[in-house]
């Protein structure tokens, strides 16, 4: 085991949400999946290797353990006023596989504003034959 540092995390995620109650105040739930990657993993400044080959093998192994897939579950609420909605949500992601650079589940608390850029029209139309 060696200490590692990294610049940032990169996360690509896909989620589907469901809104069981429509109105001004809308709770929602969602499920998703994604990929989480450690960007630029490097050994700590006090790490010493016996050879350049050992250092190269360790760096290669760190890069192989820098990405993982995850599943996610989210729950939130949004308050809609016209085309704008303020929201807050909590999300938990599954733990990375054993041996990965990251450990344990991920927790996120997010909030913000959403703006509708358009509208949709749904309906069944008859005829046309």
PDB file of C-alpha atoms in Angstrom:
ATOM      1  CA  UNK A   1       0.000   0.000   0.000  1.00  0.00           C
ATOM      2  CA  UNK A   2       1.283   3.439  -0.979  1.00  0.00           C
ATOM      3  CA  UNK A   3      -0.116   6.921  -0.558  1.00  0.00           C
ATOM      4  CA  UNK A   4      -1.626   8.505  -3.677  1.00  0.00           C
ATOM      5  CA  UNK A   5      -2.670  12.026  -4.622  1.00  0.00           C
ATOM      6  CA  UNK A   6      -4.879  13.118  -7.505  1.00  0.00           C
ATOM      7  CA  UNK A   7      -6.134  16.332  -9.116  1.00  0.00           C
ATOM      8  CA  UNK A   8      -9.865  15.703  -9.323  1.00  0.00           C
ATOM      9  CA  UNK A   9     -12.620  13.165  -9.936  1.00  0.00           C
ATOM     10  CA  UNK A  10     -14.476  12.796 -13.231  1.00  0.00           C
ATOM     11  CA  UNK A  11     -18.000  11.348 -13.145  1.00  0.00           C
ATOM     12  CA  UNK A  12     -20.222  10.388 -16.066  1.00  0.00           C
ATOM     13  CA  UNK A  13     -23.726   9.525 -14.984  1.00  0.00           C
ATOM     14  CA  UNK A  14     -27.117   8.550 -16.422  1.00  0.00           C
ATOM     15  CA  UNK A  15     -30.243   8.785 -14.257  1.00  0.00           C
ATOM     16  CA  UNK A  16     -33.955   8.290 -14.743  1.00  0.00           C
ATOM     17  CA  UNK A  17     -36.285  10.147 -12.404  1.00  0.00           C
ATOM     18  CA  UNK A  18     -39.945   9.722 -11.609  1.00  0.00           C
ATOM     19  CA  UNK A  19     -42.290  12.401 -10.295  1.00  0.00           C
ATOM     20  CA  UNK A  20     -45.181  10.613  -8.527  1.00  0.00           C
ATOM     21  CA  UNK A  21     -46.996  13.847  -7.556  1.00  0.00           C
ATOM     22  CA  UNK A  22     -47.459  16.765  -9.955  1.00  0.00           C
ATOM     23  CA  UNK A  23     -47.951  20.302  -8.692  1.00  0.00           C
ATOM     24  CA  UNK A  24     -45.988  23.268  -7.401  1.00  0.00           C
ATOM     25  CA  UNK A  25     -44.081  21.115  -4.886  1.00  0.00           C
ATOM     26  CA  UNK A  26     -42.942  17.868  -6.553  1.00  0.00           C
ATOM     27  CA  UNK A  27     -41.036  15.088  -4.791  1.00  0.00           C
ATOM     28  CA  UNK A  28     -39.054  12.762  -7.056  1.00  0.00           C
ATOM     29  CA  UNK A  29     -36.982   9.598  -6.937  1.00  0.00           C
ATOM     30  CA  UNK A  30     -34.454   8.223  -9.386  1.00  0.00           C
ATOM     31  CA  UNK A  31     -32.147   5.362 -10.262  1.00  0.00           C
ATOM     32  CA  UNK A  32     -29.001   5.524 -12.316  1.00  0.00           C
ATOM     33  CA  UNK A  33     -25.557   4.263 -13.168  1.00  0.00           C
ATOM     34  CA  UNK A  34     -22.250   5.746 -14.209  1.00  0.00           C
ATOM     35  CA  UNK A  35     -18.458   5.721 -14.272  1.00  0.00           C
ATOM     36  CA  UNK A  36     -16.203   7.460 -11.723  1.00  0.00           C
ATOM     37  CA  UNK A  37     -12.557   8.136 -12.586  1.00  0.00           C
ATOM     38  CA  UNK A  38      -9.649   9.438 -10.507  1.00  0.00           C
ATOM     39  CA  UNK A  39      -7.815  11.990 -12.676  1.00  0.00           C
ATOM     40  CA  UNK A  40      -4.000  12.097 -12.624  1.00  0.00           C
ATOM     41  CA  UNK A  41      -3.181   9.680  -9.759  1.00  0.00           C
ATOM     42  CA  UNK A  42       0.388  10.191  -8.505  1.00  0.00           C
ATOM     43  CA  UNK A  43       2.424   8.758  -5.662  1.00  0.00           C
ATOM     44  CA  UNK A  44       3.068  10.854  -2.562  1.00  0.00           C
ATOM     45  CA  UNK A  45       6.312  12.807  -2.382  1.00  0.00           C
ATOM     46  CA  UNK A  46       7.774  10.508   0.303  1.00  0.00           C
ATOM     47  CA  UNK A  47       7.278   7.256  -1.675  1.00  0.00           C
ATOM     48  CA  UNK A  48      10.561   5.478  -2.536  1.00  0.00           C
ATOM     49  CA  UNK A  49      10.974   2.706  -5.128  1.00  0.00           C
ATOM     50  CA  UNK A  50      13.887   0.275  -5.450  1.00  0.00           C
ATOM     51  CA  UNK A  51      14.032   0.640  -9.251  1.00  0.00           C
ATOM     52  CA  UNK A  52      12.559   2.591 -12.146  1.00  0.00           C
ATOM     53  CA  UNK A  53      10.808  -0.605 -13.296  1.00  0.00           C
ATOM     54  CA  UNK A  54       9.028  -0.959  -9.941  1.00  0.00           C
ATOM     55  CA  UNK A  55       7.918   2.677 -10.136  1.00  0.00           C
ATOM     56  CA  UNK A  56       6.566   2.171 -13.677  1.00  0.00           C
ATOM     57  CA  UNK A  57       4.687  -1.013 -12.692  1.00  0.00           C
ATOM     58  CA  UNK A  58       3.180   0.727  -9.658  1.00  0.00           C
ATOM     59  CA  UNK A  59       2.094   3.717 -11.770  1.00  0.00           C
ATOM     60  CA  UNK A  60       0.478   1.382 -14.323  1.00  0.00           C
ATOM     61  CA  UNK A  61      -1.387  -0.472 -11.575  1.00  0.00           C
ATOM     62  CA  UNK A  62      -2.624   2.843 -10.115  1.00  0.00           C
ATOM     63  CA  UNK A  63      -4.015   3.851 -13.531  1.00  0.00           C
ATOM     64  CA  UNK A  64      -5.763   0.478 -13.866  1.00  0.00           C
ATOM     65  CA  UNK A  65      -7.427   0.984 -10.461  1.00  0.00           C
ATOM     66  CA  UNK A  66      -8.448   4.595 -11.128  1.00  0.00           C
ATOM     67  CA  UNK A  67     -11.903   4.002 -12.677  1.00  0.00           C
ATOM     68  CA  UNK A  68     -14.981   2.168 -11.491  1.00  0.00           C
ATOM     69  CA  UNK A  69     -18.653   1.785 -12.346  1.00  0.00           C
ATOM     70  CA  UNK A  70     -21.420   2.577  -9.892  1.00  0.00           C
ATOM     71  CA  UNK A  71     -25.182   2.418  -9.331  1.00  0.00           C
ATOM     72  CA  UNK A  72     -27.030   5.351  -7.782  1.00  0.00           C
ATOM     73  CA  UNK A  73     -30.248   6.125  -5.945  1.00  0.00           C
ATOM     74  CA  UNK A  74     -31.536   9.673  -5.544  1.00  0.00           C
ATOM     75  CA  UNK A  75     -34.441  11.425  -3.856  1.00  0.00           C
ATOM     76  CA  UNK A  76     -35.360  15.074  -3.980  1.00  0.00           C
ATOM     77  CA  UNK A  77     -37.983  17.757  -4.163  1.00  0.00           C
ATOM     78  CA  UNK A  78     -38.507  20.661  -6.537  1.00  0.00           C
ATOM     79  CA  UNK A  79     -40.652  23.767  -6.229  1.00  0.00           C
ATOM     80  CA  UNK A  80     -42.005  24.953  -9.589  1.00  0.00           C
ATOM     81  CA  UNK A  81     -43.042  28.508 -10.440  1.00  0.00           C
ATOM     82  CA  UNK A  82     -43.802  28.963 -14.134  1.00  0.00           C
ATOM     83  CA  UNK A  83     -40.796  27.882 -16.209  1.00  0.00           C
ATOM     84  CA  UNK A  84     -38.422  27.915 -13.223  1.00  0.00           C
ATOM     85  CA  UNK A  85     -37.916  25.262 -10.545  1.00  0.00           C
ATOM     86  CA  UNK A  86     -35.747  25.326  -7.424  1.00  0.00           C
ATOM     87  CA  UNK A  87     -34.600  21.851  -6.360  1.00  0.00           C
ATOM     88  CA  UNK A  88     -32.727  19.973  -3.675  1.00  0.00           C
ATOM     89  CA  UNK A  89     -31.698  16.329  -3.813  1.00  0.00           C
ATOM     90  CA  UNK A  90     -29.654  13.677  -2.051  1.00  0.00           C
ATOM     91  CA  UNK A  91     -27.846  10.925  -3.962  1.00  0.00           C
ATOM     92  CA  UNK A  92     -25.970   7.835  -2.803  1.00  0.00           C
ATOM     93  CA  UNK A  93     -23.763   5.723  -5.078  1.00  0.00           C
ATOM     94  CA  UNK A  94     -22.513   2.172  -4.636  1.00  0.00           C
ATOM     95  CA  UNK A  95     -19.002   1.460  -3.369  1.00  0.00           C
ATOM     96  CA  UNK A  96     -16.186   0.837  -5.877  1.00  0.00           C
ATOM     97  CA  UNK A  97     -14.950  -2.706  -6.358  1.00  0.00           C
ATOM     98  CA  UNK A  98     -12.253  -4.044  -4.035  1.00  0.00           C
ATOM     99  CA  UNK A  99      -8.745  -2.854  -4.847  1.00  0.00           C
ATOM    100  CA  UNK A 100      -9.847   0.448  -6.356  1.00  0.00           C
ATOM    101  CA  UNK A 101      -8.163   3.731  -5.378  1.00  0.00           C
ATOM    102  CA  UNK A 102     -11.429   4.996  -3.851  1.00  0.00           C
ATOM    103  CA  UNK A 103     -13.263   3.301  -0.997  1.00  0.00           C
ATOM    104  CA  UNK A 104     -16.845   3.398   0.297  1.00  0.00           C
ATOM    105  CA  UNK A 105     -20.115   4.720  -1.111  1.00  0.00           C
ATOM    106  CA  UNK A 106     -20.440   8.259  -2.464  1.00  0.00           C
ATOM    107  CA  UNK A 107     -22.865  10.770  -0.963  1.00  0.00           C
ATOM    108  CA  UNK A 108     -24.006  13.958  -2.724  1.00  0.00           C
ATOM    109  CA  UNK A 109     -26.264  16.777  -1.613  1.00  0.00           C
ATOM    110  CA  UNK A 110     -27.201  19.113  -4.465  1.00  0.00           C
ATOM    111  CA  UNK A 111     -29.427  22.105  -4.992  1.00  0.00           C
ATOM    112  CA  UNK A 112     -30.026  24.654  -7.692  1.00  0.00           C
ATOM    113  CA  UNK A 113     -32.350  26.196 -10.249  1.00  0.00           C
ATOM    114  CA  UNK A 114     -33.769  24.618 -13.394  1.00  0.00           C
ATOM    115  CA  UNK A 115     -35.196  26.585 -16.309  1.00  0.00           C
ATOM    116  CA  UNK A 116     -37.565  25.184 -18.914  1.00  0.00           C
ATOM    117  CA  UNK A 117     -36.488  26.126 -22.427  1.00  0.00           C
ATOM    118  CA  UNK A 118     -39.605  24.805 -24.129  1.00  0.00           C
ATOM    119  CA  UNK A 119     -42.763  22.824 -23.686  1.00  0.00           C
ATOM    120  CA  UNK A 120     -44.006  19.473 -24.874  1.00  0.00           C
ATOM    121  CA  UNK A 121     -47.395  18.600 -26.288  1.00  0.00           C
ATOM    122  CA  UNK A 122     -48.663  15.112 -25.831  1.00  0.00           C
ATOM    123  CA  UNK A 123     -51.849  13.630 -27.086  1.00  0.00           C
ATOM    124  CA  UNK A 124     -53.375  11.017 -29.319  1.00  0.00           C
ATOM    125  CA  UNK A 125     -54.643  12.240 -32.652  1.00  0.00           C
ATOM    126  CA  UNK A 126     -56.985  10.226 -34.793  1.00  0.00           C
ATOM    127  CA  UNK A 127     -57.442  10.076 -38.524  1.00  0.00           C
ATOM    128  CA  UNK A 128     -54.824  10.704 -41.131  1.00  0.00           C
ATOM    129  CA  UNK A 129     -55.773   7.753 -43.327  1.00  0.00           C
TER     130      UNK A 129
END
